[in-house]
Amino acid sequence: MKLTSVAPVFLATVGIARAAPAPTPTPTAALQPRPLGHVAAPEPTPVVALQPRGLGDDVSSFFHSIGSEVESKISSFVDSGLLNFPHGFPTGTAVESSLGITAGALDAQPTRVLNLPPYANWTDQGWNVRVHGNVYKVPDVSQEKIDDLANVFLIGTSVKDLQDNEKKQARNLTREIFVVQQGHENVTVKFALPSSNASVPRGGSYVQAKGGAQEITLPYETTAEGDFDVFVHLRNESTKTSSNDTSGYLLPGNATTMIQTLDMFTNGTDTGNATAYLVPPEGVTVVSDIDDILRVTKIYKPKEGLLNTFARPFTAWMNMPDIYSNWSTSGISSLHFHYLTTTPEQGTRPYMDFIFKTYPGGSFDTRPLNFTNVKETLQIRRYLLDRLFQTFPKRKFVLVADTSNADVMKAYPAMYKDYPGQVSCILLRNTTATESDDKLPYDTAGFKDIPQEKYLFFKVPDDLTGLDIQNGHCSNSSVTQNVTFSEQGLPLGLSKKSDAAVGGVVSPGFLLSAVVLVAAVMACL
């Protein structure tokens, strides 16, 4: 990636322009950019508004039920302004203020890049890759200061009381959170063929690309928050060794079922490496959440959720890796894995590292920093799903998550109805059925008009064994489905008679407290 500073930028989070639309074979509506004073990416297609779960404002009984330390930490989160929840982690001037640094202190620090593994689609013009990520700098901060900041995220313990490997994880993640994003940067990405001894990412349909090596400067500067997100056209550059060699090209998307992979590097830094996945127009894409479905998080149990993210090594949930591995080798046509988490960008690296060591390789989506208010935060999953579905209108999708996510319980059934024929299966782990600590309610009303064979609420990974996800046969006769199509498991003594639980709408006051409490790393997961 080529990084050229246009102006020193240390900005707080503000509303900004979004990414360019995906190139598709069919016409799409024109999108209008929002000016920034610099060249900016155009606005995305509007998405259907989602409403959060109905828990209400009065959560004092909940706070008392889980301990006074949690309650006091909520107050310190909110009062200090250190963490700008529910918008996400601190950015720009909020980081500078909490670290006590000046603009000049960053000048000597190297520029770093988070490059999220992208997907590419095939159009009449060829392959188009969605390049997205963030440009930032890491301030030089003492370990003592980092430990103080890390302690904010820990309940019932502190960094000094952790094991050595836990200390390292807590410190590393805290440093990744307290970074200063670099706005208005020019970005250059290099696509390269994997080396001859490199292994293909795990996944039955993945093959190394034979051509397409090239360097591309993105058409837009980074946003004020350092984000970049745009589709770029790949020229079909040849690596053939002779005029008779026809093997050194990218395979056309309409002439293969295999998913080609290209290595990606970013000029000017050694931190922006990733793998691009060139996904054919037809086939099956598994869209998977991560927390409490692929790894043990316990987001519904605040103390455990924070420790499992900040201190403890990421651990797979039961034998879920076996299920994904079996899918990847089962001969499902053009199988593509896409991992979608609404964790803020700064917390993404540990997730990517865990996924690619434990599960099949795949493209990745997270919550960009330019989603800055409560409404946008609650819509981010639907926004990312819409973008994926519209990029691949002929692919079938298998949607995987758990019931502790209110946005999932809204978005997944809505995707089935809004994109007829594209959702093959909806597979949801019912955390309330096996986890007594999960007191979070969930709403199944959206599933009322969906055929039962299209969704499965399951308890353990083995419940997914033998499902024909490619052809949309998602039921398991041994797993009882008692779906009543209404709000389930209202906790905290709240009832539907109270204003707190009317219409499934949560107030910003509850979100501010509950997200700080439950999701210091994964706001609104």
Coordinates of C-alpha atoms in Angstrom, one line a residue:
M1 CA 0.0 0.0 0.0
K2 CA 1.3 3.4 -0.9
L3 CA 0.5 5.9 1.9
T4 CA 0.8 9.6 1.2
S5 CA -0.2 12.0 3.9
V6 CA -2.4 14.8 2.6
A7 CA -3.0 16.6 5.9
P8 CA -2.4 15.8 9.6
V9 CA -5.7 14.2 10.7
F10 CA -6.6 13.6 14.3
L11 CA -10.4 13.8 14.3
A12 CA -13.1 12.6 16.5
T13 CA -15.7 10.3 15.0
V14 CA -18.0 12.1 12.6
G15 CA -20.5 11.2 9.9
I16 CA -18.8 10.6 6.6
A17 CA -19.2 9.2 3.1
R18 CA -19.3 5.5 2.7
A19 CA -17.9 3.0 0.2
A20 CA -18.5 2.6 -3.5
P21 CA -21.1 0.1 -4.6
A22 CA -20.3 -3.4 -5.8
P23 CA -19.9 -3.8 -9.6
T24 CA -22.7 -6.1 -10.7
P25 CA -23.8 -7.5 -14.1
T26 CA -27.1 -5.8 -13.8
P27 CA -27.8 -2.1 -13.6
T28 CA -27.9 -0.5 -10.1
A29 CA -29.2 2.8 -8.9
A30 CA -26.8 5.7 -9.1
L31 CA -25.3 6.7 -5.8
Q32 CA -24.4 10.2 -4.8
P33 CA -21.2 11.1 -2.8
R34 CA -21.2 13.3 0.2
P35 CA -18.4 16.0 -0.1
L36 CA -15.7 16.1 2.5
G37 CA -13.4 18.7 1.0
H38 CA -11.4 15.9 -0.5
V39 CA -12.4 13.1 -2.9
A40 CA -14.7 10.7 -1.1
A41 CA -16.4 7.4 -1.8
P42 CA -20.1 7.6 -2.8
E43 CA -23.0 6.7 -0.5
P44 CA -24.2 3.1 -0.3
T45 CA -27.6 1.9 -1.3
P46 CA -30.0 2.6 1.6
V47 CA -30.8 -0.5 3.7
V48 CA -34.0 -1.4 5.5
A49 CA -34.0 0.1 9.0
L50 CA -33.8 -2.5 11.8
Q51 CA -35.2 -2.1 15.3
P52 CA -33.3 -3.4 18.4
R53 CA -34.6 -5.7 21.1
G54 CA -37.1 -4.4 23.6
L55 CA -35.5 -4.2 27.0
G56 CA -36.2 -0.6 28.0
D57 CA -34.4 2.1 30.0
D58 CA -34.8 0.7 33.5
V59 CA -31.9 -1.7 33.9
S60 CA -30.9 -1.0 37.5
S61 CA -32.1 -4.4 38.7
F62 CA -29.9 -6.0 36.1
F63 CA -26.8 -4.0 37.1
H64 CA -27.4 -4.9 40.8
S65 CA -27.9 -8.6 39.9
I66 CA -24.4 -8.9 38.4
G67 CA -22.4 -6.9 41.0
S68 CA -21.5 -3.5 42.1
E69 CA -18.1 -3.5 40.4
V70 CA -19.8 -3.8 37.0
E71 CA -22.2 -1.0 37.9
S72 CA -19.3 1.3 38.9
K73 CA -17.3 0.4 35.8
I74 CA -20.3 1.4 33.7
S75 CA -20.3 4.8 35.4
S76 CA -16.6 5.2 34.8
F77 CA -17.1 4.3 31.1
V78 CA -19.8 6.8 30.6
D79 CA -18.5 9.6 32.8
S80 CA -15.0 9.6 31.5
G81 CA -16.0 9.6 27.9
L82 CA -13.0 7.3 27.3
L83 CA -15.1 4.8 25.4
N84 CA -17.7 6.4 23.1
F85 CA -20.2 3.6 23.4
P86 CA -22.4 2.5 21.7
H87 CA -20.6 4.0 18.8
G88 CA -17.6 1.8 19.2
F89 CA -14.1 2.2 20.5
P90 CA -12.4 5.6 20.8
T91 CA -11.0 7.3 17.7
G92 CA -9.0 10.4 16.8
T93 CA -9.0 13.1 19.5
A94 CA -10.6 10.8 22.0
V95 CA -7.5 8.5 21.8
E96 CA -5.1 11.5 22.0
S97 CA -6.9 12.8 25.0
S98 CA -7.0 9.5 26.9
L99 CA -3.4 8.9 26.2
G100 CA -2.2 12.4 26.8
I101 CA -0.4 12.6 23.4
T102 CA 0.1 15.4 21.0
A103 CA 0.1 15.4 17.2
G104 CA 3.8 15.7 17.0
A105 CA 4.3 12.6 19.1
L106 CA 2.9 10.5 16.2
D107 CA 5.1 11.8 13.5
A108 CA 7.8 9.3 14.1
Q109 CA 5.5 6.3 14.3
P110 CA 5.1 4.1 11.2
T111 CA 1.8 4.0 9.4
R112 CA 0.0 0.7 9.7
V113 CA -2.9 -0.9 7.8
L114 CA -5.7 -3.3 8.6
N115 CA -6.5 -5.0 5.3
L116 CA -9.6 -7.2 5.7
P117 CA -9.7 -10.3 3.5
P118 CA -12.0 -9.3 0.6
Y119 CA -14.3 -11.0 -1.8
A120 CA -14.4 -10.4 -5.5
N121 CA -17.3 -10.8 -8.0
W122 CA -17.4 -11.5 -11.7
T123 CA -19.0 -8.9 -14.0
D124 CA -19.1 -8.2 -17.7
Q125 CA -15.9 -6.2 -17.2
G126 CA -14.1 -9.0 -15.4
W127 CA -13.1 -9.5 -11.7
N128 CA -13.8 -6.7 -9.2
V129 CA -12.3 -6.9 -5.7
R130 CA -13.7 -5.1 -2.7
V131 CA -10.7 -3.6 -1.0
H132 CA -11.6 -2.5 2.6
G133 CA -9.8 -1.7 5.8
N134 CA -8.2 1.0 7.9
V135 CA -5.0 3.1 8.0
Y136 CA -3.7 4.1 11.5
K137 CA -0.8 4.8 13.7
V138 CA 0.0 3.2 17.1
P139 CA 1.1 5.8 19.7
D140 CA 4.2 5.1 21.8
V141 CA 2.6 4.6 25.2
S142 CA 4.2 3.1 28.3
Q143 CA 3.2 -0.3 29.5
E144 CA 1.9 1.2 32.8
K145 CA -0.5 3.4 30.9
I146 CA -1.6 0.4 28.7
D147 CA -2.2 -1.7 31.8
D148 CA -4.4 1.1 33.3
L149 CA -6.5 1.2 30.1
A150 CA -6.7 -2.6 29.9
N151 CA -8.0 -2.7 33.5
V152 CA -11.0 -0.7 32.4
F153 CA -12.2 -3.7 30.4
L154 CA -11.6 -6.3 33.1
I155 CA -14.2 -7.1 35.8
G156 CA -13.1 -8.8 39.1
T157 CA -9.4 -8.8 38.1
S158 CA -6.6 -6.7 36.7
V159 CA -3.7 -7.1 34.4
K160 CA -1.2 -7.7 37.2
D161 CA -3.3 -10.7 38.3
L162 CA -3.4 -12.4 34.9
Q163 CA -1.2 -15.2 33.7
D164 CA 1.7 -14.1 31.4
N165 CA 0.0 -15.2 28.2
E166 CA -3.2 -13.4 29.3
K167 CA -1.3 -10.2 30.1
K168 CA 0.2 -10.3 26.6
Q169 CA -3.3 -10.6 25.0
A170 CA -4.8 -7.9 27.2
R171 CA -2.0 -5.5 26.4
N172 CA -1.9 -6.2 22.7
L173 CA -5.7 -5.8 22.2
T174 CA -5.7 -2.6 24.3
R175 CA -2.9 -1.2 22.1
E176 CA -4.9 -2.1 19.0
I177 CA -8.0 -0.2 20.4
F178 CA -6.1 2.9 21.3
V179 CA -4.8 3.8 17.9
V180 CA -5.0 7.1 15.9
Q181 CA -6.7 6.6 12.5
Q182 CA -5.1 8.4 9.5
G183 CA -7.5 10.2 7.3
H184 CA -7.0 11.5 3.7
E185 CA -4.3 9.0 2.8
N186 CA -3.7 7.6 -0.6
V187 CA -3.6 3.8 -0.6
T188 CA -1.9 1.4 -3.1
V189 CA -2.6 -2.3 -3.0
K190 CA -0.4 -5.0 -4.6
F191 CA -2.0 -8.3 -5.7
A192 CA 0.4 -11.1 -6.0
L193 CA 0.4 -14.8 -6.9
P194 CA 1.0 -17.1 -3.9
S195 CA 4.5 -18.4 -3.7
S196 CA 5.0 -21.9 -5.1
N197 CA 5.4 -23.4 -1.6
A198 CA 2.4 -21.5 -0.1
S199 CA -0.6 -23.5 1.1
V200 CA -4.1 -22.7 -0.2
P201 CA -6.4 -21.4 2.5
R202 CA -8.5 -24.2 3.9
G203 CA -11.7 -24.7 2.0
G204 CA -12.7 -27.3 -0.6
S205 CA -13.4 -24.9 -3.4
Y206 CA -10.2 -22.8 -3.1
V207 CA -7.4 -22.8 -5.6
Q208 CA -4.4 -20.4 -6.1
A209 CA -4.9 -17.9 -8.9
K210 CA -2.5 -18.4 -11.9
G211 CA -2.6 -14.7 -13.0
G212 CA -3.8 -11.3 -11.9
A213 CA -0.6 -10.0 -10.2
Q214 CA -0.7 -6.2 -10.3
E215 CA -0.6 -2.9 -8.3
I216 CA -3.6 -0.7 -7.9
T217 CA -3.9 2.7 -6.3
L218 CA -7.4 3.1 -4.8
P219 CA -9.5 5.9 -6.4
Y220 CA -10.4 7.5 -3.1
E221 CA -8.5 8.7 -0.1
T222 CA -9.2 7.3 3.3
T223 CA -12.1 8.8 5.2
A224 CA -11.6 11.0 8.2
E225 CA -11.6 7.8 10.3
G226 CA -8.9 6.2 8.2
D227 CA -11.3 3.8 6.4
F228 CA -11.1 2.7 2.8
D229 CA -13.7 0.5 1.1
V230 CA -14.1 0.4 -2.7
F231 CA -14.3 -2.2 -5.5
V232 CA -11.4 -2.1 -7.9
H233 CA -11.2 -3.8 -11.3
L234 CA -8.5 -6.5 -11.7
R235 CA -6.8 -6.6 -15.1
N236 CA -6.2 -10.2 -16.2
E237 CA -2.5 -9.9 -16.2
S238 CA -0.7 -13.0 -17.4
T239 CA 2.2 -14.9 -15.8
K240 CA 2.6 -17.2 -18.8
T241 CA 6.2 -18.1 -19.6
S242 CA 5.7 -18.5 -23.4
S243 CA 3.3 -17.5 -26.2
N244 CA 1.9 -21.0 -26.1
D245 CA 1.2 -21.0 -22.4
T246 CA -2.4 -20.2 -21.7
S247 CA -2.5 -21.2 -18.0
G248 CA -1.1 -18.0 -16.6
Y249 CA -4.4 -16.1 -16.4
L250 CA -7.2 -15.6 -14.0
L251 CA -10.1 -18.0 -14.7
P252 CA -13.3 -16.2 -15.8
G253 CA -15.9 -16.3 -13.1
N254 CA -18.5 -17.7 -15.5
A255 CA -16.2 -20.6 -16.6
T256 CA -15.2 -22.1 -13.2
T257 CA -16.8 -23.2 -9.9
M258 CA -13.5 -22.8 -8.1
I259 CA -12.7 -19.8 -5.8
Q260 CA -9.3 -18.4 -6.8
T261 CA -7.1 -16.7 -4.2
L262 CA -4.6 -13.9 -4.5
D263 CA -2.2 -12.6 -1.9
M264 CA -2.6 -8.9 -1.1
F265 CA 0.0 -6.5 0.2
T266 CA -0.1 -2.8 1.0
N267 CA 2.8 -0.6 -0.1
G268 CA 4.5 1.4 2.6
T269 CA 3.9 -1.1 5.5
D270 CA 4.3 -4.8 6.3
T271 CA 1.0 -4.9 8.3
G272 CA -1.6 -4.8 5.5
N273 CA -1.4 -8.4 4.2
A274 CA -4.5 -10.4 3.3
T275 CA -6.0 -13.0 0.9
A276 CA -8.5 -12.0 -1.7
Y277 CA -11.2 -14.6 -2.7
L278 CA -12.5 -14.5 -6.3
V279 CA -16.0 -15.9 -5.9
P280 CA -17.9 -17.1 -9.0
P281 CA -21.5 -15.8 -9.5
E282 CA -23.2 -19.1 -8.6
G283 CA -22.6 -21.5 -5.7
V284 CA -23.1 -21.4 -1.9
T285 CA -21.8 -18.8 0.6
V286 CA -21.9 -19.6 4.3
V287 CA -22.2 -16.2 6.2
S288 CA -21.1 -16.8 9.8
D289 CA -21.2 -14.8 12.9
I290 CA -18.3 -15.5 15.3
D291 CA -19.1 -14.9 19.0
D292 CA -20.9 -17.7 20.8
I293 CA -21.2 -19.6 17.5
L294 CA -17.7 -20.2 16.4
R295 CA -15.9 -19.3 19.6
V296 CA -16.8 -19.3 23.3
T297 CA -17.5 -15.7 24.3
K298 CA -20.5 -15.6 26.6
I299 CA -21.4 -12.1 25.6
Y300 CA -24.5 -12.6 27.8
K301 CA -22.3 -12.9 30.9
P302 CA -20.4 -9.6 31.2
K303 CA -17.5 -10.7 33.3
E304 CA -16.9 -13.8 31.3
G305 CA -17.4 -12.1 28.0
L306 CA -14.7 -9.5 28.7
L307 CA -12.2 -12.0 30.1
N308 CA -12.8 -14.4 27.1
T309 CA -12.0 -11.5 24.8
F310 CA -9.3 -9.5 26.5
A311 CA -7.4 -12.1 28.5
R312 CA -8.2 -15.7 27.7
P313 CA -7.1 -17.4 24.5
F314 CA -9.9 -17.6 21.9
T315 CA -11.5 -21.1 22.2
A316 CA -13.6 -22.8 19.6
W317 CA -17.2 -23.6 20.6
M318 CA -17.3 -27.4 21.1
N319 CA -16.7 -29.3 17.8
M320 CA -18.0 -26.5 15.5
P321 CA -14.7 -26.5 13.5
D322 CA -15.5 -30.1 12.5
I323 CA -18.9 -29.0 11.1
Y324 CA -17.3 -26.3 9.0
S325 CA -14.5 -28.6 7.9
N326 CA -17.0 -31.2 6.8
W327 CA -18.9 -28.6 4.8
S328 CA -15.7 -27.4 3.1
T329 CA -14.8 -31.0 2.0
S330 CA -18.3 -32.3 1.2
G331 CA -18.4 -31.2 -2.5
I332 CA -20.9 -28.3 -2.0
S333 CA -20.8 -26.4 -5.3
S334 CA -18.4 -23.4 -5.2
L335 CA -18.5 -23.2 -1.4
H336 CA -17.4 -19.8 0.0
F337 CA -17.1 -18.8 3.7
H338 CA -17.7 -15.2 4.7
Y339 CA -17.2 -14.2 8.3
L340 CA -19.3 -11.2 9.4
T341 CA -18.8 -9.8 12.9
T342 CA -20.0 -6.4 14.1
T343 CA -16.9 -6.0 16.3
P344 CA -15.4 -2.6 15.7
E345 CA -12.4 -2.6 13.3
Q346 CA -9.8 -2.1 16.0
G347 CA -10.7 -5.4 17.6
T348 CA -10.6 -7.4 14.4
R349 CA -7.1 -8.8 14.2
P350 CA -7.5 -11.4 17.1
Y351 CA -10.7 -12.6 15.4
M352 CA -9.1 -13.0 12.0
D353 CA -6.1 -14.8 13.5
F354 CA -8.4 -17.2 15.4
I355 CA -10.7 -17.9 12.4
F356 CA -7.9 -18.7 10.0
K357 CA -6.2 -21.0 12.4
T358 CA -9.4 -22.9 13.3
Y359 CA -11.9 -22.6 10.5
P360 CA -11.9 -22.6 6.7
G361 CA -10.4 -19.5 5.1
G362 CA -12.8 -16.8 3.8
S363 CA -13.6 -13.2 3.3
F364 CA -14.2 -10.9 6.3
D365 CA -16.5 -8.1 7.3
T366 CA -16.4 -6.0 10.5
R367 CA -17.9 -2.8 11.6
P368 CA -16.2 0.2 9.9
L369 CA -15.5 3.3 12.0
N370 CA -17.7 5.5 9.8
F371 CA -20.8 4.0 11.3
T372 CA -20.9 6.4 14.1
N373 CA -24.3 6.7 15.7
V374 CA -26.8 4.4 17.4
K375 CA -29.0 4.0 14.4
E376 CA -26.1 3.1 12.1
T377 CA -24.6 0.8 14.6
L378 CA -27.8 -1.2 14.9
Q379 CA -28.1 -1.4 11.1
I380 CA -24.5 -2.4 10.3
R381 CA -25.2 -6.2 10.0
R382 CA -28.1 -5.6 7.6
Y383 CA -26.0 -3.1 5.6
L384 CA -23.2 -5.6 5.2
L385 CA -25.6 -8.4 4.4
D386 CA -27.4 -6.3 1.7
R387 CA -24.1 -5.5 0.1
L388 CA -23.0 -9.1 0.0
F389 CA -26.4 -10.3 -1.4
Q390 CA -26.5 -7.6 -4.0
T391 CA -22.9 -8.4 -5.1
F392 CA -23.8 -12.0 -5.7
P393 CA -27.5 -12.1 -6.7
K394 CA -27.3 -15.7 -8.1
R395 CA -25.6 -17.3 -5.1
K396 CA -27.3 -19.2 -2.3
F397 CA -26.6 -18.2 1.3
V398 CA -26.5 -20.1 4.5
L399 CA -26.8 -17.8 7.5
V400 CA -25.3 -18.9 10.8
A401 CA -25.4 -17.2 14.2
D402 CA -26.9 -17.5 17.7
T403 CA -30.0 -16.2 19.4
S404 CA -28.3 -13.7 21.7
N405 CA -27.9 -11.2 18.8
A406 CA -31.0 -9.1 18.4
D407 CA -29.9 -7.8 15.1
V408 CA -29.4 -11.3 13.8
M409 CA -33.0 -12.2 14.8
K410 CA -34.3 -9.3 12.8
A411 CA -31.9 -9.4 9.8
Y412 CA -31.7 -13.1 9.0
P413 CA -35.5 -13.7 8.5
A414 CA -35.7 -10.4 6.7
M415 CA -33.0 -11.4 4.3
Y416 CA -35.0 -14.6 3.5
K417 CA -38.1 -12.5 2.6
D418 CA -36.3 -9.6 0.9
Y419 CA -34.2 -11.7 -1.3
P420 CA -36.5 -14.5 -2.5
G421 CA -34.7 -17.7 -3.4
Q422 CA -31.2 -16.6 -2.1
V423 CA -31.4 -17.8 1.5
S424 CA -30.9 -21.6 1.5
C425 CA -30.8 -22.1 5.3
I426 CA -30.9 -20.1 8.6
L427 CA -29.0 -21.9 11.4
L428 CA -29.2 -20.4 14.9
R429 CA -27.7 -21.7 18.0
N430 CA -30.3 -21.4 20.8
T431 CA -28.0 -20.2 23.6
T432 CA -30.9 -19.8 26.1
A433 CA -31.6 -23.5 25.8
T434 CA -28.2 -24.6 27.1
E435 CA -26.8 -21.5 28.9
S436 CA -28.5 -20.7 32.1
D437 CA -26.6 -17.4 32.3
D438 CA -28.2 -16.2 29.0
K439 CA -31.0 -13.9 30.2
L440 CA -31.1 -11.9 27.0
P441 CA -34.5 -12.1 25.2
Y442 CA -34.9 -12.8 21.5
D443 CA -37.7 -12.4 19.0
T444 CA -38.7 -15.2 16.7
A445 CA -41.7 -13.3 15.1
G446 CA -39.8 -12.8 11.8
F447 CA -39.8 -16.6 11.2
K448 CA -43.5 -16.9 11.1
D449 CA -44.0 -17.1 7.4
I450 CA -40.8 -19.0 6.6
P451 CA -41.0 -22.7 5.8
Q452 CA -39.8 -24.7 8.8
E453 CA -37.3 -26.7 6.7
K454 CA -35.5 -23.5 5.9
Y455 CA -34.4 -22.8 9.5
L456 CA -33.1 -24.7 12.5
F457 CA -32.7 -23.6 16.1
F458 CA -30.0 -26.0 17.5
K459 CA -28.3 -26.7 20.8
V460 CA -25.0 -28.4 19.8
P461 CA -22.9 -28.5 16.7
D462 CA -23.8 -32.2 16.0
D463 CA -27.4 -31.0 15.4
L464 CA -26.1 -29.7 12.1
T465 CA -24.7 -33.1 10.9
G466 CA -26.3 -34.4 7.8
L467 CA -28.1 -31.2 6.7
D468 CA -28.4 -30.6 3.0
I469 CA -27.5 -26.9 3.1
Q470 CA -26.9 -26.7 -0.6
N471 CA -30.4 -27.6 -1.5
G472 CA -32.1 -25.8 1.4
H473 CA -33.0 -28.9 3.5
C474 CA -32.1 -27.5 6.9
S475 CA -34.4 -29.4 9.3
N476 CA -33.2 -32.2 11.7
S477 CA -36.0 -34.4 12.9
S478 CA -34.1 -35.2 16.1
V479 CA -34.0 -31.6 17.1
T480 CA -37.3 -30.3 18.4
Q481 CA -38.5 -26.9 17.2
N482 CA -40.9 -25.2 19.5
V483 CA -41.0 -21.8 17.8
T484 CA -43.9 -19.6 19.0
F485 CA -43.1 -16.6 16.7
S486 CA -42.9 -14.1 19.5
E487 CA -40.5 -12.5 21.9
Q488 CA -38.8 -15.1 24.1
G489 CA -37.2 -15.1 27.5
L490 CA -37.8 -11.5 28.7
P491 CA -35.5 -11.1 31.7
L492 CA -35.1 -8.7 34.6
G493 CA -38.7 -8.8 35.6
L494 CA -39.7 -6.7 32.5
S495 CA -43.1 -7.5 31.0
K496 CA -44.8 -6.6 27.8
K497 CA -47.1 -4.3 29.8
S498 CA -44.3 -1.9 30.5
D499 CA -43.1 0.8 28.2
A500 CA -39.7 -1.0 28.2
A501 CA -40.9 -3.9 26.1
V502 CA -43.4 -2.4 23.7
G503 CA -42.8 -3.1 20.0
G504 CA -39.3 -4.5 20.5
V505 CA -37.7 -1.1 20.6
V506 CA -34.9 -0.3 22.9
S507 CA -34.0 3.2 24.1
P508 CA -30.6 4.7 23.5
G509 CA -30.2 5.0 27.3
F510 CA -30.3 1.2 27.7
L511 CA -28.0 0.7 24.8
L512 CA -25.4 3.0 26.2
S513 CA -25.3 1.1 29.4
A514 CA -25.8 -2.4 28.2
V515 CA -23.4 -2.3 25.3
V516 CA -20.6 -0.8 27.6
L517 CA -21.4 -3.6 30.0
V518 CA -21.9 -6.6 27.8
A519 CA -19.7 -5.8 24.8
A520 CA -16.7 -3.7 25.5
V521 CA -15.0 -5.4 22.6
M522 CA -18.0 -6.2 20.4
A523 CA -20.5 -3.3 20.7
C524 CA -23.9 -4.4 19.5
L525 CA -22.8 -7.9 18.4

